[in-house]
Amino acid sequence: MLIFLESIIWVLRFFFGACIASFLNVAVCRLPKGESIVSGRSHCTVCGRILKPWELIPCISYLALRGKCAGCKTHIPARDFITEIIGGAAFIACAVRYGCGTFGILSLKGTVILIYLGILMVVALIDWDTQIIYDRFHIMILILAMINMWLFQAHSLKDCLLGAVIIAGPMLILAFGGGDIKLMAASGLFLGTASIVCAMFFGLLTGGAYGSIMLKSGKLGRKDQFAFGPFLAVGLAVAAFYGD
């Protein structure tokens, strides 16, 4: 009986994370269009039909609808479903890595990391779509970094300041995109020196692998550009858990 109840709690944690990711999907869709993310009901972007509550259940609604709008039968992007799965997995990962407090709620450290991962998710998806990383996300990470230093003091101020420049500085010299540079600078202040170096390694590894595959398949030319932010986000997410 105890194992069953514990399993239910973990399922609820997963769906809570999936709900957060579902909301972030709305932000990804609306922010580039200049639309509000807090007002206006969820609707099909093709036919404009207002979605019913049962169509908004993370993960389950996509499967129940077989990936199609109930009205116009337009295919719902599989990325929405995958993002919700990742959101649920991120909540579970934070719970396992940083523990839970009273009533099964994430610990304070886990909550801070989950917020950071949410910011990274939005950054990655918007950058993939538009090749733009909005400054508001860098500011959010800077605020989170200050909260992190104040609450946990996991890294010294010197280590955090070094983390802010050790990767961002060379990226500036090598003329990376401004959004990527600011993302790594703000994240370096949040994660510290060792973690930001780890993040850059995985970012280059995954980004380089993707670029090589696209070149070999002929989908990208040698002079073509692609968004590097999503791959940096992957590296930063890994570093947030095990970068040290």
Short mmCIF file of C-alpha atoms in Angstrom, two decimals:
data_model
loop_
_atom_site.label_atom_id
_atom_site.label_comp_id
_atom_site.label_asym_id
_atom_site.label_seq_id
_atom_site.Cartn_x
_atom_site.Cartn_y
_atom_site.Cartn_z
CA MET A 1 0.00 0.00 0.00
CA LEU A 2 2.81 2.37 0.89
CA ILE A 3 4.57 1.64 -2.42
CA PHE A 4 1.33 2.37 -4.29
CA LEU A 5 0.89 5.73 -2.55
CA GLU A 6 4.51 6.62 -3.20
CA SER A 7 4.03 5.79 -6.89
CA ILE A 8 0.98 8.07 -7.04
CA ILE A 9 3.02 10.90 -5.55
CA TRP A 10 5.71 10.49 -8.20
CA VAL A 11 3.09 10.45 -10.96
CA LEU A 12 1.62 13.67 -9.57
CA ARG A 13 5.08 15.22 -9.52
CA PHE A 14 5.54 14.26 -13.15
CA PHE A 15 2.23 15.82 -14.17
CA PHE A 16 2.99 18.98 -12.21
CA GLY A 17 6.20 19.34 -14.19
CA ALA A 18 4.32 18.59 -17.41
CA CYS A 19 1.78 21.31 -16.55
CA ILE A 20 4.60 23.82 -16.12
CA ALA A 21 6.07 22.79 -19.48
CA SER A 22 2.63 23.11 -21.10
CA PHE A 23 2.43 26.71 -19.89
CA LEU A 24 5.96 27.36 -21.14
CA ASN A 25 4.85 26.06 -24.55
CA VAL A 26 2.25 28.83 -24.58
CA ALA A 27 4.98 31.37 -23.80
CA VAL A 28 7.14 30.01 -26.62
CA CYS A 29 4.25 30.35 -29.06
CA ARG A 30 3.06 33.80 -27.97
CA LEU A 31 6.17 35.79 -27.03
CA PRO A 32 7.62 36.05 -30.57
CA LYS A 33 4.21 37.27 -31.74
CA GLY A 34 4.03 39.94 -29.04
CA GLU A 35 0.97 38.31 -27.44
CA SER A 36 0.23 38.14 -23.73
CA ILE A 37 1.02 34.84 -22.01
CA VAL A 38 -1.40 35.45 -19.13
CA SER A 39 -4.52 36.69 -20.90
CA GLY A 40 -6.49 35.03 -23.66
CA ARG A 41 -7.71 31.45 -23.62
CA SER A 42 -5.81 28.62 -25.25
CA HIS A 43 -6.91 28.04 -28.83
CA CYS A 44 -5.97 26.19 -31.99
CA THR A 45 -3.49 28.32 -33.91
CA VAL A 46 -5.02 27.17 -37.23
CA CYS A 47 -8.81 27.27 -36.83
CA GLY A 48 -8.92 29.56 -33.77
CA ARG A 49 -11.25 27.25 -31.83
CA ILE A 50 -11.10 27.70 -28.04
CA LEU A 51 -9.78 24.51 -26.51
CA LYS A 52 -11.90 22.69 -23.95
CA PRO A 53 -10.48 21.69 -20.54
CA TRP A 54 -10.12 18.02 -21.50
CA GLU A 55 -7.96 19.09 -24.47
CA LEU A 56 -5.46 20.80 -22.16
CA ILE A 57 -4.39 17.86 -20.00
CA PRO A 58 -0.61 17.58 -20.43
CA CYS A 59 0.54 14.51 -22.41
CA ILE A 60 -2.82 12.70 -22.08
CA SER A 61 -4.78 15.07 -24.34
CA TYR A 62 -2.22 14.75 -27.12
CA LEU A 63 -2.46 10.97 -27.02
CA ALA A 64 -6.27 10.99 -26.75
CA LEU A 65 -6.55 13.33 -29.73
CA ARG A 66 -3.96 11.31 -31.65
CA GLY A 67 -1.97 14.46 -32.19
CA LYS A 68 -4.73 16.32 -34.03
CA CYS A 69 -7.00 19.28 -33.29
CA ALA A 70 -10.48 18.06 -32.37
CA GLY A 71 -11.97 20.73 -34.62
CA CYS A 72 -9.98 21.16 -37.83
CA LYS A 73 -7.97 17.92 -37.50
CA THR A 74 -4.72 19.79 -38.05
CA HIS A 75 -1.71 17.96 -36.66
CA ILE A 76 -0.54 19.27 -33.30
CA PRO A 77 3.26 19.61 -33.30
CA ALA A 78 4.85 16.59 -31.65
CA ARG A 79 7.26 19.05 -30.05
CA ASP A 80 4.49 20.16 -27.69
CA PHE A 81 4.07 16.61 -26.42
CA ILE A 82 7.83 16.07 -26.13
CA THR A 83 8.23 19.35 -24.23
CA GLU A 84 5.61 18.25 -21.70
CA ILE A 85 7.39 14.92 -21.25
CA ILE A 86 10.67 16.76 -20.68
CA GLY A 87 8.97 19.06 -18.18
CA GLY A 88 7.70 16.11 -16.19
CA ALA A 89 11.09 14.43 -16.35
CA ALA A 90 12.80 17.64 -15.20
CA PHE A 91 10.58 17.84 -12.12
CA ILE A 92 11.33 14.20 -11.30
CA ALA A 93 15.07 14.79 -11.82
CA CYS A 94 15.04 17.81 -9.49
CA ALA A 95 13.15 15.80 -6.87
CA VAL A 96 15.63 12.92 -7.06
CA ARG A 97 18.76 15.10 -7.16
CA TYR A 98 17.79 17.75 -4.60
CA GLY A 99 15.10 16.05 -2.58
CA CYS A 100 11.59 17.01 -1.51
CA GLY A 101 10.30 18.83 1.53
CA THR A 102 7.01 18.67 3.40
CA PHE A 103 4.03 17.13 1.55
CA GLY A 104 6.32 15.96 -1.27
CA ILE A 105 7.01 19.48 -2.51
CA LEU A 106 10.39 20.19 -4.10
CA SER A 107 13.14 21.42 -1.83
CA LEU A 108 14.10 25.07 -2.15
CA LYS A 109 17.26 24.21 -4.09
CA GLY A 110 15.29 21.92 -6.38
CA THR A 111 12.76 24.69 -7.00
CA VAL A 112 15.50 27.15 -7.99
CA ILE A 113 17.00 24.62 -10.40
CA LEU A 114 13.57 23.81 -11.86
CA ILE A 115 12.95 27.51 -12.53
CA TYR A 116 16.33 27.71 -14.24
CA LEU A 117 15.50 24.68 -16.39
CA GLY A 118 12.18 26.28 -17.33
CA ILE A 119 13.98 29.42 -18.49
CA LEU A 120 16.41 27.29 -20.51
CA MET A 121 13.51 25.45 -22.15
CA VAL A 122 11.87 28.67 -23.32
CA VAL A 123 15.22 30.07 -24.48
CA ALA A 124 16.01 26.93 -26.45
CA LEU A 125 12.65 26.68 -28.21
CA ILE A 126 12.36 30.37 -29.08
CA ASP A 127 15.96 30.45 -30.31
CA TRP A 128 15.29 27.35 -32.43
CA ASP A 129 12.29 29.06 -34.03
CA THR A 130 13.62 32.61 -34.40
CA GLN A 131 17.39 32.54 -33.69
CA ILE A 132 16.76 35.21 -31.07
CA ILE A 133 17.32 35.04 -27.30
CA TYR A 134 15.47 37.82 -25.53
CA ASP A 135 17.36 39.86 -22.92
CA ARG A 136 14.57 39.33 -20.40
CA PHE A 137 15.72 35.73 -19.98
CA HIS A 138 19.28 36.79 -19.22
CA ILE A 139 17.92 39.15 -16.58
CA MET A 140 15.84 36.34 -15.07
CA ILE A 141 18.93 34.14 -14.82
CA LEU A 142 20.92 36.98 -13.23
CA ILE A 143 18.22 37.43 -10.61
CA LEU A 144 18.16 33.68 -10.04
CA ALA A 145 21.96 33.72 -9.67
CA MET A 146 21.77 36.37 -6.95
CA ILE A 147 19.06 34.39 -5.15
CA ASN A 148 21.16 31.25 -5.46
CA MET A 149 24.25 32.94 -3.97
CA TRP A 150 22.22 34.45 -1.15
CA LEU A 151 20.35 31.28 -0.19
CA PHE A 152 22.87 28.50 -0.73
CA GLN A 153 26.36 29.98 -1.12
CA ALA A 154 27.39 26.89 -3.06
CA HIS A 155 30.06 28.91 -4.88
CA SER A 156 32.13 31.87 -3.77
CA LEU A 157 31.55 35.27 -5.36
CA LYS A 158 34.98 34.99 -6.99
CA ASP A 159 34.07 31.62 -8.52
CA CYS A 160 30.75 32.95 -9.83
CA LEU A 161 32.36 36.06 -11.34
CA LEU A 162 35.01 33.90 -12.99
CA GLY A 163 32.26 31.64 -14.27
CA ALA A 164 30.58 34.65 -15.87
CA VAL A 165 33.63 35.47 -18.01
CA ILE A 166 35.60 32.25 -18.51
CA ILE A 167 33.34 31.10 -21.36
CA ALA A 168 31.56 34.31 -22.35
CA GLY A 169 34.90 36.11 -22.85
CA PRO A 170 36.29 33.71 -25.46
CA MET A 171 32.87 33.55 -27.12
CA LEU A 172 32.96 37.33 -27.49
CA ILE A 173 36.42 37.17 -29.08
CA LEU A 174 35.28 34.41 -31.44
CA ALA A 175 32.21 36.50 -32.42
CA PHE A 176 29.48 34.13 -31.24
CA GLY A 177 25.92 35.46 -31.25
CA GLY A 178 25.21 38.14 -28.65
CA GLY A 179 22.34 36.18 -27.13
CA ASP A 180 24.52 33.08 -26.71
CA ILE A 181 27.28 35.12 -25.05
CA LYS A 182 24.89 36.76 -22.58
CA LEU A 183 23.26 33.40 -21.85
CA MET A 184 26.60 31.88 -20.91
CA ALA A 185 27.66 34.92 -18.90
CA ALA A 186 24.47 34.94 -16.83
CA SER A 187 24.54 31.17 -16.45
CA GLY A 188 28.20 31.26 -15.41
CA LEU A 189 27.26 33.57 -12.58
CA PHE A 190 24.53 31.11 -11.60
CA LEU A 191 26.44 27.84 -11.97
CA GLY A 192 30.04 28.77 -11.20
CA THR A 193 33.28 28.11 -13.07
CA ALA A 194 33.45 24.30 -13.20
CA SER A 195 29.82 23.89 -14.22
CA ILE A 196 29.89 26.50 -16.99
CA VAL A 197 32.97 24.85 -18.53
CA CYS A 198 31.12 21.52 -18.40
CA ALA A 199 28.08 23.18 -20.01
CA MET A 200 30.14 24.58 -22.88
CA PHE A 201 31.73 21.18 -23.48
CA PHE A 202 28.34 19.48 -23.86
CA GLY A 203 27.01 22.41 -25.90
CA LEU A 204 29.88 22.12 -28.38
CA LEU A 205 29.57 18.33 -28.40
CA THR A 206 25.84 18.25 -29.19
CA GLY A 207 25.91 21.31 -31.46
CA GLY A 208 28.90 19.97 -33.38
CA ALA A 209 27.25 16.58 -33.80
CA TYR A 210 24.06 18.19 -35.10
CA GLY A 211 25.99 20.42 -37.52
CA SER A 212 27.98 17.48 -38.84
CA ILE A 213 24.85 15.41 -39.42
CA MET A 214 23.12 18.28 -41.22
CA LEU A 215 26.17 18.89 -43.41
CA LYS A 216 26.54 15.24 -44.37
CA SER A 217 22.82 14.95 -45.16
CA GLY A 218 22.95 18.07 -47.32
CA LYS A 219 20.35 19.89 -45.23
CA LEU A 220 22.85 22.60 -44.32
CA GLY A 221 25.62 24.21 -46.34
CA ARG A 222 29.00 25.24 -44.96
CA LYS A 223 27.93 28.87 -44.85
CA ASP A 224 24.51 28.21 -43.33
CA GLN A 225 23.82 29.08 -39.72
CA PHE A 226 21.67 27.34 -37.14
CA ALA A 227 20.56 28.24 -33.63
CA PHE A 228 23.27 27.29 -31.11
CA GLY A 229 21.22 28.31 -28.06
CA PRO A 230 19.32 24.99 -27.81
CA PHE A 231 22.59 23.05 -27.61
CA LEU A 232 23.98 25.42 -25.01
CA ALA A 233 20.74 24.90 -23.08
CA VAL A 234 21.31 21.13 -23.16
CA GLY A 235 24.81 21.61 -21.77
CA LEU A 236 23.58 24.04 -19.11
CA ALA A 237 20.85 21.64 -18.04
CA VAL A 238 23.38 18.83 -17.61
CA ALA A 239 25.71 21.17 -15.71
CA ALA A 240 22.90 22.28 -13.39
CA PHE A 241 22.76 18.73 -12.04
CA TYR A 242 26.30 17.37 -12.33
CA GLY A 243 28.51 20.20 -13.56
CA ASP A 244 30.72 20.16 -10.48
#
